[in-house]
Structure formats: structure tokens, C-alpha cells
Coordinates of C-alpha atoms and ligand atoms in Angstrom, one line a residue:
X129 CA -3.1 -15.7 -11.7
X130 CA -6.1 -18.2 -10.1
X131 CA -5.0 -21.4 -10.2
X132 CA -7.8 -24.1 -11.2
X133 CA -7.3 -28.2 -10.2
X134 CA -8.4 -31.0 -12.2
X135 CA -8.2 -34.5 -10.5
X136 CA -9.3 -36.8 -13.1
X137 CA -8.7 -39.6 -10.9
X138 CA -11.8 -38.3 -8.6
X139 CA -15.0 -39.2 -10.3
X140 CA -17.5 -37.3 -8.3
X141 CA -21.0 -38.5 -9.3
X142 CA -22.8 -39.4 -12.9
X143 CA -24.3 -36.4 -14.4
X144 CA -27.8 -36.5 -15.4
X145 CA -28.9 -35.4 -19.1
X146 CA -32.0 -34.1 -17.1
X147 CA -29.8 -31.3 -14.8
X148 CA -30.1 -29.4 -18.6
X149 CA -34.2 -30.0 -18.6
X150 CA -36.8 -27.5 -19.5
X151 CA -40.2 -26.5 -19.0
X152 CA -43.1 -25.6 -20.7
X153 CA -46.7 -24.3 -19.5
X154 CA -49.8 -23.4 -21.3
X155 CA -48.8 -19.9 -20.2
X156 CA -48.8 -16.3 -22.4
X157 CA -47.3 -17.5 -25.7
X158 CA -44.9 -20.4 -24.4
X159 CA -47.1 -23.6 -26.0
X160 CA -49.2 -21.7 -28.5
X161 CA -47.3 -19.6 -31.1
X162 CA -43.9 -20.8 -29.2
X163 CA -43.8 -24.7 -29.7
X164 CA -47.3 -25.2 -31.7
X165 CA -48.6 -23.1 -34.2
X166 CA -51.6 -25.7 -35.1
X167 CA -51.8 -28.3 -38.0
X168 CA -51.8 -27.2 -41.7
X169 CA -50.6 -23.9 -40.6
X170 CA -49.3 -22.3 -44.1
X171 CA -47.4 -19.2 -42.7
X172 CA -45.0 -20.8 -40.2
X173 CA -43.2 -24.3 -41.4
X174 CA -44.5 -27.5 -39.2
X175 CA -43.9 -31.1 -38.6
X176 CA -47.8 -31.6 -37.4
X177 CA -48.0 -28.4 -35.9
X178 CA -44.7 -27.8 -34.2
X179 CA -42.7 -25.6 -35.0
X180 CA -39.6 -26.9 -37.4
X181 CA -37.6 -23.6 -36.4
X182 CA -37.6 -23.9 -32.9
X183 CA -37.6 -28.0 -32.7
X184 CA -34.6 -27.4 -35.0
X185 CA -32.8 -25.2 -32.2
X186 CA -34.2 -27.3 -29.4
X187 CA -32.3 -30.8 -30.9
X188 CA -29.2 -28.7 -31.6
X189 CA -29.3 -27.3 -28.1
X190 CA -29.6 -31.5 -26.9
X191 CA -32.9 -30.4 -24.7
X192 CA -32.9 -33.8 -22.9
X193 CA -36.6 -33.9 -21.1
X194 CA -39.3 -31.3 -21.0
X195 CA -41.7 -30.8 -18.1
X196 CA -46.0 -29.8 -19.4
X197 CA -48.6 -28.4 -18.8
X198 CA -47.6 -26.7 -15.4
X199 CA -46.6 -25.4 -13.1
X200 CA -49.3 -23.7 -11.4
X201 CA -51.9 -24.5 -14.8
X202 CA -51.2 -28.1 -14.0
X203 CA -53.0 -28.3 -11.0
X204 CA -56.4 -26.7 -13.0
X205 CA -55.6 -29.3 -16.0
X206 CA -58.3 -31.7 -16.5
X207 CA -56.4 -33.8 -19.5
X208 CA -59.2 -35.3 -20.6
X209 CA -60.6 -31.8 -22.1
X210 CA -57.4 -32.0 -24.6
X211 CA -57.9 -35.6 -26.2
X212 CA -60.3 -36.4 -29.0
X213 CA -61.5 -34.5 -32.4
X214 CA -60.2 -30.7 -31.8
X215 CA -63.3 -28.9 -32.6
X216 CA -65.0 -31.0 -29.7
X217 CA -62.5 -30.4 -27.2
X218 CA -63.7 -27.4 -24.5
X219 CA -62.9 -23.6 -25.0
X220 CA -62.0 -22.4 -21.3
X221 CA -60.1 -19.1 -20.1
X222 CA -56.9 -19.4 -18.5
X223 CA -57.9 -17.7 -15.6
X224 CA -53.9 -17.6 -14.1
X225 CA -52.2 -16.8 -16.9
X226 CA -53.5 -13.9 -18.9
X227 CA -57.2 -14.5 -19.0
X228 CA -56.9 -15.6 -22.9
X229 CA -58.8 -18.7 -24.3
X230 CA -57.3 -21.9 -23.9
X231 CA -58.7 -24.4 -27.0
X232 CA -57.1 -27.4 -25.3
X233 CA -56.2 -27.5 -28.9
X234 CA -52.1 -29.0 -27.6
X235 CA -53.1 -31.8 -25.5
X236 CA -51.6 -35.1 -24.3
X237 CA -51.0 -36.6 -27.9
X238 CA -49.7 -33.2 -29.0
X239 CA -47.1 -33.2 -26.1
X240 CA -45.8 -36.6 -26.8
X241 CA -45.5 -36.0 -30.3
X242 CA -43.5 -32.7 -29.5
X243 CA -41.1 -34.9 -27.4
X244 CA -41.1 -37.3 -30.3
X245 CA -40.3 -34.7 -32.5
X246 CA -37.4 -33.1 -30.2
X247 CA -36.0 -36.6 -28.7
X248 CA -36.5 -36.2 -25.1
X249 CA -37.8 -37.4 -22.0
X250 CA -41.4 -36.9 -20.7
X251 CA -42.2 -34.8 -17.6
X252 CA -45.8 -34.9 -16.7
X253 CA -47.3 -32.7 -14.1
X254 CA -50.4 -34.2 -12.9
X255 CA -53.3 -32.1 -10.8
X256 CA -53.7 -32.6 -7.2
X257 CA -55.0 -29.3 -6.1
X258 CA -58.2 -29.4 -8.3
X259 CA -58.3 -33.1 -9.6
X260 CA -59.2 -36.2 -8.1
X261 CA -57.4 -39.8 -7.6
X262 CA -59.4 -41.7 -10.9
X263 CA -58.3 -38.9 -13.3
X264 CA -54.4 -38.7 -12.2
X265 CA -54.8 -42.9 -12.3
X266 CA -56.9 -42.6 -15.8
X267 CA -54.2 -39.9 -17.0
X268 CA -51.5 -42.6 -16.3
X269 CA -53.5 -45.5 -17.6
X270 CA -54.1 -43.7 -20.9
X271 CA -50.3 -43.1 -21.4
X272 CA -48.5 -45.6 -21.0
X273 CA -50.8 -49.0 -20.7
X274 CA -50.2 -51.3 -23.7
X275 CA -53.3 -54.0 -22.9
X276 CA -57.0 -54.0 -23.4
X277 CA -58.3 -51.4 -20.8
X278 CA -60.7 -47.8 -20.8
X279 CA -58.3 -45.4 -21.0
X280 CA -56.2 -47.4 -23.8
X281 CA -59.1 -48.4 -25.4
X282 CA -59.9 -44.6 -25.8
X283 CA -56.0 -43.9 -26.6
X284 CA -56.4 -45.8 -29.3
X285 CA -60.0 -44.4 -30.8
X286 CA -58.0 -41.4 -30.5
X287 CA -55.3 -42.3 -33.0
X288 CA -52.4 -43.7 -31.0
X289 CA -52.3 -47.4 -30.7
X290 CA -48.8 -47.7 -28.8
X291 CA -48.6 -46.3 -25.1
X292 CA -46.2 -43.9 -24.5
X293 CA -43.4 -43.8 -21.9
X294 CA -43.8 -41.1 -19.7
X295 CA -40.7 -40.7 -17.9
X296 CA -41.3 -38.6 -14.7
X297 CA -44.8 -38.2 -13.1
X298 CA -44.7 -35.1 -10.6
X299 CA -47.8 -35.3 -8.3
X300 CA -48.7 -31.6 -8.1
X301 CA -47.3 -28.4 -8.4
X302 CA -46.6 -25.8 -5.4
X303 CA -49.2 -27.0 -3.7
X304 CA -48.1 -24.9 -0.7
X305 CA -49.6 -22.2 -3.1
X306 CA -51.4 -22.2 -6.2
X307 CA -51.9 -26.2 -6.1
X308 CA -54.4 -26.3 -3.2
X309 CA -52.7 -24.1 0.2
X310 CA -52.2 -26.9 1.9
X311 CA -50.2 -27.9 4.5
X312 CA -46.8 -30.1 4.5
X313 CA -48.1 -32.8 6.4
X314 CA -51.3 -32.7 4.5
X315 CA -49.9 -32.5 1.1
X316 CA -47.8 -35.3 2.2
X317 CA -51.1 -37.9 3.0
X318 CA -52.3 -36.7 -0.4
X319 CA -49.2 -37.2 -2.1
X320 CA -49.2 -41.0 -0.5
X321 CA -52.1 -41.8 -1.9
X322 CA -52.1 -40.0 -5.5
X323 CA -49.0 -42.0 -5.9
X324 CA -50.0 -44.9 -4.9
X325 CA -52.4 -44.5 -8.6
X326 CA -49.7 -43.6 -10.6
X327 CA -49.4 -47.5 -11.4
X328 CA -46.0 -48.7 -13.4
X329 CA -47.7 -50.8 -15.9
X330 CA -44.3 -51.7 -17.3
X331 CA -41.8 -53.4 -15.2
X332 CA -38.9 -52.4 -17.9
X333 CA -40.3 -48.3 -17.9
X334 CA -40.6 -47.3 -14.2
X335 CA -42.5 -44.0 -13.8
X336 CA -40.1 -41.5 -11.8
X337 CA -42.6 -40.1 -9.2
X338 CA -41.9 -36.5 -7.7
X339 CA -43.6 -35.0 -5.2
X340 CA -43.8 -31.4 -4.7
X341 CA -41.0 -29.7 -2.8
X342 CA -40.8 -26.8 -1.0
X343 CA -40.5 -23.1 -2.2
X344 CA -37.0 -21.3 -1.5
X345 CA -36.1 -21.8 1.8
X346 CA -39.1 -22.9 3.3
X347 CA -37.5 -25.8 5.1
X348 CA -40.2 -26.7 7.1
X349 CA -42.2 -28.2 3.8
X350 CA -39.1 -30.5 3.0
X351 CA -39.1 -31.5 6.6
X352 CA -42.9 -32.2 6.4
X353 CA -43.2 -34.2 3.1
X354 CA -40.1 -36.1 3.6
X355 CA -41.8 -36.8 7.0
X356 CA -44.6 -37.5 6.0
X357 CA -44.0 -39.6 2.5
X358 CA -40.1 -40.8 2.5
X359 CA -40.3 -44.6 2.8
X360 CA -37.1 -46.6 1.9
X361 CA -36.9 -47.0 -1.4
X362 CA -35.7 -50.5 -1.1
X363 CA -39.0 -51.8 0.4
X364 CA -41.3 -52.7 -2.7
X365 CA -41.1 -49.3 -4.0
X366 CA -40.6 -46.3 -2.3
X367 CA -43.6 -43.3 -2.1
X368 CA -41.1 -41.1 -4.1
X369 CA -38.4 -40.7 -6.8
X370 CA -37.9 -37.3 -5.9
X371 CA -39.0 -33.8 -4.3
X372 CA -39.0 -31.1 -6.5
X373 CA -37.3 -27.1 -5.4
X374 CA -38.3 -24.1 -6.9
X375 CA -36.3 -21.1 -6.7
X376 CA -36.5 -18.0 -9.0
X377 CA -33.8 -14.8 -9.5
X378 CA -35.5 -12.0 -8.6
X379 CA -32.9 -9.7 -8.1
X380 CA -35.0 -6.6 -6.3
X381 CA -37.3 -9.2 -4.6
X382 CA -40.9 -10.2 -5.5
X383 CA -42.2 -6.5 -5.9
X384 CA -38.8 -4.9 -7.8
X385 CA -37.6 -7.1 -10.3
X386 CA -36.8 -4.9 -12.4
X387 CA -36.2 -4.5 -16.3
X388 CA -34.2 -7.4 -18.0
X389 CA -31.8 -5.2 -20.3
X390 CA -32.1 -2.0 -18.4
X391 CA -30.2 -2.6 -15.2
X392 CA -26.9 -1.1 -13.7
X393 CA -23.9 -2.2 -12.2
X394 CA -25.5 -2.8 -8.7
X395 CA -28.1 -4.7 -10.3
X396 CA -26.0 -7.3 -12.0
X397 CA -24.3 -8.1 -9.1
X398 CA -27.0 -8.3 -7.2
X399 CA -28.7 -10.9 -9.3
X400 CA -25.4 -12.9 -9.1
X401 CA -25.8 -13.1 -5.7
X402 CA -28.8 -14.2 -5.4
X403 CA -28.2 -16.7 -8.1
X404 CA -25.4 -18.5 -5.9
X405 CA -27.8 -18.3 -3.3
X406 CA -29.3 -21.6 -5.0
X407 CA -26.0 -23.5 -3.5
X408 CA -27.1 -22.7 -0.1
X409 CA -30.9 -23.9 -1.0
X410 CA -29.8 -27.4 -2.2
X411 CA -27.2 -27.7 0.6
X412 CA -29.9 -27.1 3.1
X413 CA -32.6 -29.3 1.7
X414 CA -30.0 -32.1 1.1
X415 CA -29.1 -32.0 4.7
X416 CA -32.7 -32.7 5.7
X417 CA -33.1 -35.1 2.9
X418 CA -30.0 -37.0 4.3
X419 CA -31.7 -37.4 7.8
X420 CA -34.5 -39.4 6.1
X421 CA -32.5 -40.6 3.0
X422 CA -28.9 -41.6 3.5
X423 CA -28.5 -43.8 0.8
X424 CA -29.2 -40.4 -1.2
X425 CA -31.8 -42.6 -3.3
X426 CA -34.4 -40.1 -4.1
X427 CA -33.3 -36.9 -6.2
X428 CA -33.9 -33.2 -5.5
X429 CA -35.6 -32.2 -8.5
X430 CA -35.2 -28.3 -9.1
X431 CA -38.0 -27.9 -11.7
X432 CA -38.1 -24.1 -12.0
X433 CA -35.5 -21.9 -11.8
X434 CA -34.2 -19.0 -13.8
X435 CA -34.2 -15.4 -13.4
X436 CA -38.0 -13.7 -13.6
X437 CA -37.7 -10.0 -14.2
X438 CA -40.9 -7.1 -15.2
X439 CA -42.7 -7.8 -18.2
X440 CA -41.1 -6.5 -21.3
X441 CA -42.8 -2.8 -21.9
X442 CA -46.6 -3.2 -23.7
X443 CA -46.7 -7.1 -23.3
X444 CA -49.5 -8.6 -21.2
X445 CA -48.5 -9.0 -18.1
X446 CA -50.0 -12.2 -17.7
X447 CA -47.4 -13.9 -20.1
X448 CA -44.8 -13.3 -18.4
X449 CA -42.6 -12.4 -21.3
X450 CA -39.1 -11.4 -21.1
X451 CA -36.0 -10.7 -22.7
X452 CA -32.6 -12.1 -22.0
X453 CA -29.2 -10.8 -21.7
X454 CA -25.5 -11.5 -20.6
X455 CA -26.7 -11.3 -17.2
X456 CA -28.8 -14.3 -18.4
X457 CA -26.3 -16.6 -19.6
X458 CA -24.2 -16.0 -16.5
X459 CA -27.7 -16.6 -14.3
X460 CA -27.2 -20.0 -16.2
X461 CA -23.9 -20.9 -16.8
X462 CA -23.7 -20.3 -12.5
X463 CA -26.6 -22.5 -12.3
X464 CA -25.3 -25.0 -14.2
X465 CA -21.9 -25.6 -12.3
X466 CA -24.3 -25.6 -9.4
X467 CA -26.0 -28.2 -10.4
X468 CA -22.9 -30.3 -11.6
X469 CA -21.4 -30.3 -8.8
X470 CA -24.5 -31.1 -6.8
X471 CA -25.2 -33.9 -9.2
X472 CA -25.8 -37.0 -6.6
X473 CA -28.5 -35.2 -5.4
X474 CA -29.8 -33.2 -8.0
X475 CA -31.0 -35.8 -10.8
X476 CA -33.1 -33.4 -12.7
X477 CA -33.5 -29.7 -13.4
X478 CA -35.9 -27.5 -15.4
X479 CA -35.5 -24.0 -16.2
X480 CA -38.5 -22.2 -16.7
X481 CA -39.9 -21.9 -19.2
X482 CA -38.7 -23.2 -22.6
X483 CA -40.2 -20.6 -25.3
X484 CA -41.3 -16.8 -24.7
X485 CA -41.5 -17.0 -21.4
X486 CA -39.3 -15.6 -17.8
X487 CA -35.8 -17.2 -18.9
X488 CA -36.1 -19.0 -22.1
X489 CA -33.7 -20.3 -24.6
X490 CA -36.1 -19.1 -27.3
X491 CA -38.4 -16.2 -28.4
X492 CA -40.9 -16.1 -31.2
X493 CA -42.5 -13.3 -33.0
X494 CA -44.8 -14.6 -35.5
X495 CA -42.7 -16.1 -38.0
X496 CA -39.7 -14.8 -36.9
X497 CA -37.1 -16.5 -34.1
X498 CA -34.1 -15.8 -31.9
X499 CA -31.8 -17.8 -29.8
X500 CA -31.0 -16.2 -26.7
X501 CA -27.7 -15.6 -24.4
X502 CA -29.1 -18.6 -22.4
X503 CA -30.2 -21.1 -25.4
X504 CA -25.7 -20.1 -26.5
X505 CA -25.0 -21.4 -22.7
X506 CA -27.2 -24.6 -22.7
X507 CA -25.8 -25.3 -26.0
X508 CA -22.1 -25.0 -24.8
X509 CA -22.9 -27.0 -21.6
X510 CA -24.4 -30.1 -23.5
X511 CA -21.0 -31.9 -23.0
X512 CA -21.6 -32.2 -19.7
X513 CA -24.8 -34.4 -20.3
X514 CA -24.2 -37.9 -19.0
X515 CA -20.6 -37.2 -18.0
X516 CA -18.8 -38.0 -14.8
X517 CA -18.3 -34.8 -12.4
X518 CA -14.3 -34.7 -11.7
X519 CA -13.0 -33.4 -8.8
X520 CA -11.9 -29.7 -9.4
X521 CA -11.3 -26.0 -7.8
X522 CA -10.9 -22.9 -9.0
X523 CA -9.2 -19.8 -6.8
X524 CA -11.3 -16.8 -6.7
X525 CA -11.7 -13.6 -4.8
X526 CA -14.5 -11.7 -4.1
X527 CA -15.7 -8.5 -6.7
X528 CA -19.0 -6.5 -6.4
X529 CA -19.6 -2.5 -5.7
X530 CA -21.8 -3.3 -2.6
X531 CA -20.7 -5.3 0.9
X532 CA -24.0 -7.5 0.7
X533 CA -24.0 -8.3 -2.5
X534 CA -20.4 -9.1 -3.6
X535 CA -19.8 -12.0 -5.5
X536 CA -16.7 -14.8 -6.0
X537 CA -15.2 -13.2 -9.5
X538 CA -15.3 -17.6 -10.9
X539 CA -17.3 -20.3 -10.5
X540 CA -17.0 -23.4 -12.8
X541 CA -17.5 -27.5 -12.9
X542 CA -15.5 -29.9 -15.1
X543 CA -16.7 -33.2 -16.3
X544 CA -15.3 -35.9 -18.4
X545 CA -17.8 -36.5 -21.4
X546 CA -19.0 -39.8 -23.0
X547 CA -16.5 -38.5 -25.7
X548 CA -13.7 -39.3 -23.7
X549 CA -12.8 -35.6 -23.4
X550 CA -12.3 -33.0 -20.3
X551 CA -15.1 -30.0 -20.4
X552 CA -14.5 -27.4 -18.3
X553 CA -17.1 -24.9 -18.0
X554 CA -16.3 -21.8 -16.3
X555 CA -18.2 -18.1 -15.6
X556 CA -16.5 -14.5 -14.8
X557 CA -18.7 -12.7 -13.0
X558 CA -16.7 -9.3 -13.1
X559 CA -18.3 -6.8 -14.8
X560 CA -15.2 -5.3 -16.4
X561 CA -12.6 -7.6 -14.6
X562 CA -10.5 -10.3 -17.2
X563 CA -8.9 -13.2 -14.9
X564 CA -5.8 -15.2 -16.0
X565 CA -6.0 -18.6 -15.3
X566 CA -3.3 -21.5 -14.9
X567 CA -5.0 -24.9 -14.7
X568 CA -3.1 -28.1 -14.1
X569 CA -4.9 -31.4 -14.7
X570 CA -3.5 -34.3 -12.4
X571 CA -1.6 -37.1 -14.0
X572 CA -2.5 -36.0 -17.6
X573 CA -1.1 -35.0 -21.0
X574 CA -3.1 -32.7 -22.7
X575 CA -2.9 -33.3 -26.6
X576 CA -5.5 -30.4 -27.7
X577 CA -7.8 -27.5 -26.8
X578 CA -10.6 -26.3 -28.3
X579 CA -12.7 -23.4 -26.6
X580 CA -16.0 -21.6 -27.1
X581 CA -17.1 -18.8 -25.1
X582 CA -20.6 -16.1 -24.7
X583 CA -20.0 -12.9 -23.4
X584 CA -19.4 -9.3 -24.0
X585 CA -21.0 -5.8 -23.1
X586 CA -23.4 -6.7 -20.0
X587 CA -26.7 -5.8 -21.7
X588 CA -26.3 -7.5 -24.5
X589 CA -29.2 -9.2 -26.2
X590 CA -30.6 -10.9 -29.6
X591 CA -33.4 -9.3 -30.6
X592 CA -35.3 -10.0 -34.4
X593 CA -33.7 -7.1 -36.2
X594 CA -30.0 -8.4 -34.7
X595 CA -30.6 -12.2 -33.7
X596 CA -26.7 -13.3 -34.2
X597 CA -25.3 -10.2 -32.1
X598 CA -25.0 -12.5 -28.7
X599 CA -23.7 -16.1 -30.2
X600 CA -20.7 -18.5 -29.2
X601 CA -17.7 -17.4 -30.4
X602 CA -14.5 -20.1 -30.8
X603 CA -11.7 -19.1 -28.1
X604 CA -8.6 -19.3 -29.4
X605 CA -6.6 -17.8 -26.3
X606 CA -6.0 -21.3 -24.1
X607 CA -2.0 -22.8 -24.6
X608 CA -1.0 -25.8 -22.7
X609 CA 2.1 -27.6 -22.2
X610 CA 2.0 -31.2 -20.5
X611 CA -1.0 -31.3 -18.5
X612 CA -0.8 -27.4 -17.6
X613 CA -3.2 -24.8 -19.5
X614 CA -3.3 -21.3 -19.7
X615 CA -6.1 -18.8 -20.7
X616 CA -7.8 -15.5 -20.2
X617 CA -11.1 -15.2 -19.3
X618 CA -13.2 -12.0 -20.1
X619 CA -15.1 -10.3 -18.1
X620 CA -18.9 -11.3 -18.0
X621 CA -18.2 -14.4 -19.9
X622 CA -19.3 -18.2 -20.1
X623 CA -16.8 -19.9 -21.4
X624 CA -16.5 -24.1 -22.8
X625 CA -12.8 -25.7 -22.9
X626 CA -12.8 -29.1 -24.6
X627 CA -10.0 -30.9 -23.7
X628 CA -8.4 -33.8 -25.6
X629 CA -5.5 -35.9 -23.6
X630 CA -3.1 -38.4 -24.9
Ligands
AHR767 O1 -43.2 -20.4 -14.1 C1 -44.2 -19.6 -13.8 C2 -44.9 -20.0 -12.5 O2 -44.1 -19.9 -11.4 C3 -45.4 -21.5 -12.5 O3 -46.6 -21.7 -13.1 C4 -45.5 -21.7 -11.0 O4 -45.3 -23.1 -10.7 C5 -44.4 -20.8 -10.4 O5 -45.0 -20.1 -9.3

């Protein structure tokens, strides 16, 4: 029996709506086919060419901000070739992602009226590594000014009278890599003076500004940028909001990722592993962050994450496309308490990518749509979305086949919600392995429980012929008496308790 502590009492942090983000990229067929499938298309229903099916899910699902156009397109965007009549706008090839034609047909307005459409927050990526200072600063200008100027001049020929808010603005993308090669220290002068562009023209809508953060554990970037950029925040206005992570599962490494449904034992628990390695990452760039940051003002912003296996078989391997199983939702649902319980430093993050691409919550053939294992875990976890983190533990032991790559058998995070209620979240990462479980929640009377779980066989997956076979199921098995409760959790599970006190 694992015993698991609730002190309610012990508020640990606020939890951001944005730790559930996403992200989308004009990559393989993420925005096109995926979120837009054009205006006055007649074969797939659309509220000005999104997609009603999948903004449908995404609302459900409580997606609270979405990051566009890139990743590592972002820093080859030139926004202005997506504004204006659509027959005018420039035909060019997407030379990272697939070689295909990109229409700039999904632009700027299109992306706000997605978010419109879906209710979330705005994540723009602006171009460092291939754009200049005037465009970012015209790109800013032409969002979100209200007054007589240019760029809202041109807004307006263009069909939108009202600026938009644009919530977060992140100044580049990997530019250790495919945003320029450069250098900390010189990315960091760059990222001082981009910034310095990206003007608030509201006083009441502040522009979040991120710069780009390091890759992994490359430690020496987020000592560099932070060097080179932090100012503190409480003079004027700081350089930076916050400094972005990126950290993907691969679970063979770069060169052996292997298949997403065709994996063994080994394999799962190998990608496990290296999931939790994420802890480690944001424990590590915190403590630099502190040396520079005590006040903890500026957030680490871990804008793609998620497990990136092979191609599935036949697909071009510029898309990126893969499918998603149980291994998938317990890749998230381990994120997620992560992130939780990292919450005063990690204000936002975005799993990548939203639709049809690495882990998404959605796939799209033609027509025809599935929810993932990971959309079932997002959707369970949306309690946790502007909660308060409470103080909690859970017992757990090691399992695994292999010496390097065994695992803790539980991880979990609970939160009290804006409904007043206790979420605990929780993930079993035995294979084959059910854990009993006797919580006790300090100081409280419990007067309900209502529970909802995703799990089963390992390789599980929804595919179009069998969409509903992974789903969450309600999970009847949790008693409680006082402010003690009681439950089995199955192996390879994600499991949501709700609980209601007196
Ligand atoms: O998400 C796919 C790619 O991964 C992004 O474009 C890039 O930022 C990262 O390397």
C-alpha cells in the first residue's frame, strides 16, 4: 500500500492555464488540412476555414494559448507575405519541412481568428535568424496598435479594424540552431535589441516577451542569455518575460527513435525515463536562473516538448507525422505533474505540435478525425488550469527491466481548482504492475469522489477505423471515509480524482 499526502493548508504556487499550451507550425499537415482547410471549402465543415471538428475538440480539451508559425519556420517567416488578397500573397517552398508549397494562404489574420475561434491566448514567434529589427517592430505594430499608424493603417485595408492582443511575443526560435547558429552571448545582444521593438502599445495588454532558451541541457546558453539579457524586471521593464526550454523524448536518441506503436517492454521504460529526465532539466536551469533572478520574476517557458518518434511507415518524412499511444498519454500525464509542481517557475508550456504532427492531441485524414491518448490526458488535466498547487507526496518504488533505465512506479501533482474541488492527477508507470493506494488529505472531510482514468494494453492507439478504442473511462474504484481515500491504480494508467469536501 503507497501512501499519498495532501496538505491542503500548503498552497504551493498559482498554476498557469498556459503549463497546458500547444503549438502549431506551418509544418507537414499540422496548419493546412489539420486546423485550416481554406474558405468555402464544401467537403470538410468550417467556421472561415477552420476546421469545426477539430476546434470543436480543441475548446472541449480547454487549449488555453497556442504558439505559430514556428519553431524552426518562424525564423524564415516574413509575415508580411501572408496579409492581403490571397491570390496576391507569394507561393514559396518550405524548404525545412517537406519541400511542399507554402501559399501563405493561413497568415496573421487567419491565426488570430483561429484563436478567436478556439478562445485562447496568442503566442507569436517572431524571426530573428533571417528577419530584420523594422519587420519584428512592423509585425508588432500591425497586431496590436489601435491608433492611426502604417502597419494599422494596412491592418485595417486588410479587413480588421480592431488590433489584436497578442499575448506572448518570443524573439526567435533555437537560434543556437536552425534560428541563425549563433552564439549565447551574441543571441543575447540581438535579443536586447529586437526586444527593445517589440513596443507595448497598450499599457492595460503588456506583451510577454520570451527569449530563446537553451536546448536540453546545454546550460551554458541559459548562463549566457540570462548573462547577457536578465535585467531586473522592476527597473522600467525588464529585457525578458521569459526564456524558453526545449526538450524532446526520444527514447533511442536522435538517430533511434524508433516506431510509435511498435516498441517493447525495454522501450517503454526507457522512454519514461527519459521523460522524467525533464525534472532534472528545469531544476538545473532554475538554479541558474535564480543566480540572476531571485525574485523568480521571469518564467521558464518550455515551448516544445513531447515524445518525437520515426515517421509513421509511407508518410513524408518531412511532416513529421506520428501516431500516439498509452506510452503517449503517460509521456504526458508525467509531464504534466512535472510542470505542476514546478509551476513558480514554469509559467507556460507548449507541447509540440497541436494537429498531425510528433505528439499531438489530434490527427486528421481528410474528412475524418481522432482524438488521441494524449488529447484524453489534456482533457482530464484541465482542472488543474488556474488552480493552486497543494503540497502533496506520493510513496513509490522503483520498476523497470533494465538498471539504467528504471523508473519510480507513481508520479502525480494535486491542485485545488477554481471549483473549489481537490484534483489529483496521478500516472502508473508499471507496465503490468496495479498499485493500491491509501491517501489522507490533512484536516479535511471528503464528501465525494468522482474519478476518470486512460489506460490499458501499452500499445494502444485510436486510429480512423477504431477512434473511441483509447478514451477516458469513469473510475468507480476510489472509497473514502473522513478525509482518507482508497483506490487501485492500473497499470500503465493516467488517472483524474475529483474530490469534493465538506
Ligand atoms: O517541432 C519540430 C521542430 O523541432 C521545431 O520546428 C524546432 O523548433 C524543433 O527543433
Amino acid at each position: 500500500m503507497a501512501k499519498l499526502y495532501i496538505n491542503p493548508a500548503n498552497k504551493k504556487g498559482h498554476i498557469n492555464p498556459e503549463i497546458q499550451g500547444h503549438f502549431s507550425e506551418h509544418l507537414g499537415r499540422c496548419i493546412y488540412e489539420g486546423l485550416y482547410v481554406g474558405e468555402g471549402n464544401k467537403e470538410i465543415p468550417n467556421t472561415n476555414g477552420m476546421r469545426t471538428d477539430v476546434v470543436e475538440a480543441l475548446k472541449e480539451m480547454q487549449i488555453p494559448v497556442l504558439r505559430w508559425p514556428g519553431g524552426c519556420f518562424a525564423d524564415e517567416y516574413h509575415w508580411k507575405d501572408g496579409i492581403g488578397p490571397k491570390e496576391k500573397r507569394k507561393k514559396m517552398i518550405n524548404t525545412h519541412w517537406g519541400g511542399v508549397v507554402e501559399d501563405n494562404s493561413f497568415g496573421t489574420h487567419e491565426f488570430m481568428e483561429l484563436c478567436r475561434q478556439l478562445g485562447c491566448k496568442t503566442y507569436i514567434n517572431g524571426n530573428v535568424g533571417s528577419g530584420t529589427v523594422q519587420e519584428m517592430s512592423e509585425w508588432v505594430e500591425y497586431m496590436t496598435f489601435e491608433g492611426v499608424s502604417p502597419m494599422a493603417d494596412l491592418r485595417k485595408e486588410n479587413g480588421h479594424e480592431d488590433a489584436w492582443n497578442v499575448d506572448f511575443f518570443g524573439v526567435g526560435n533555437e537560434n543556437w540552431g536552425c534560428g541563425g547558429n549563433m552564439t549565447p552571448e551574441y543571441y543575447g545582444n540581438l535579443y536586447r535589441r529586437y526586444q527593445t521593438y517589440v513596443r507595448n502599445y497598450r499599457n492595460d495588454r503588456q506583451i510577454f516577451k520570451i527569449a530563446c532558451g537553451a536546448n536540453v541541457d546545454d546550460y551554458n546558453w541559459t548562463e549566457g542569455v540570462m548573462s547577457t539579457c536578465f535585467k531586473a524586471p522592476d527597473f522600467l521593464h525588464g529585457f525578458m518575460d521569459g526564456i524558453s526550454l526545449h526538450y524532446y523524448t526520444h527514447p533511442g536518441g536522435w538517430e533511434h527513435k524508433g516506431s510509435a506503436t511498435e516498441f517493447d517492454e525495454k522501450m517503454w521504460y526507457q522512454t519514461l525515463k527519459k521523460t522524467l529526465y525533464m525534472e532534472d532539466l528545469i531544476n538545473h536551469h532554475t538554479a541558474i536562473m535564480d543566480k540572476y533572478d531571485k525574485a523568480h520574476k521571469v518564467g521558464l517557458i518550455v515551448d516544445e516538448w513531447g515524445t518525437w518518434f520515426d515517421v509513421e511507415p509511407g508518410t513524408n518524412p518531412g511532416f513529421l507525422y506520428q501516431q500516439n499511444t498509452i506510452r503517449d498519454a503517460l509521456v504526458a500525464g508525467i509531464n504534466l505533474n512535472i510542470f505542476n509542481k514546478h509551476c513558480n517557475r514554469v509559467r507556460m508550456a507548449n507541447i509540440a505540435q497541436l494537429v498531425n504532427v510528433l505528439q499531438s492531441v489530434i490527427l486528421t485524414d481528410g474528412p475524418r478525425m481522432v482524438k488521441t491518448p494524449t488529447y484524453h490526458v489534456f482533457k482530464m488535466y484541465k482542472y488543474h488550469q488556474d488552480a493552486e498547487l497543494l503540497d502533496s507526496f506520493v510513496e513509490s518504488k522503483e520498476v523497470g527491466l533494465e538498471k539504467e533505465n528504471m523508473v519510480p512506479n507513481l508520479t502525480e501533482s494535486v491542485s485545488l481548482g477554481k471549483d473549489g474541488k481537490i484534483h489529483i492527477t496521478m500516472t502508473n508507470l508499471s507496465v503490468d504492475e496495479a498499485f493500491d493506494i491509501e491517501g489522507e488529505i490533512a484536516d479535511t472531510i471528503i464528501a465525494s469522489v468522482r474519478g476518470e482514468i486512460v489506460g490499458g494494453e501499452i500499445h494502444s492507439h485510436n486510429t480512423f477505423d477504431d477512434p473511441e478504442k483509447v478514451k477516458i473511462e469513469d473510475f468507480k474504484g476510489a472509497s473514502f471515509d473522513g478525509g482518507k481515500i482508497k483506490f487501485t491504480i492500473p497499470a500503465s494508467s493516467v488517472l483524474h480524482l475529483e474530490v469534493t469536501t465538506k
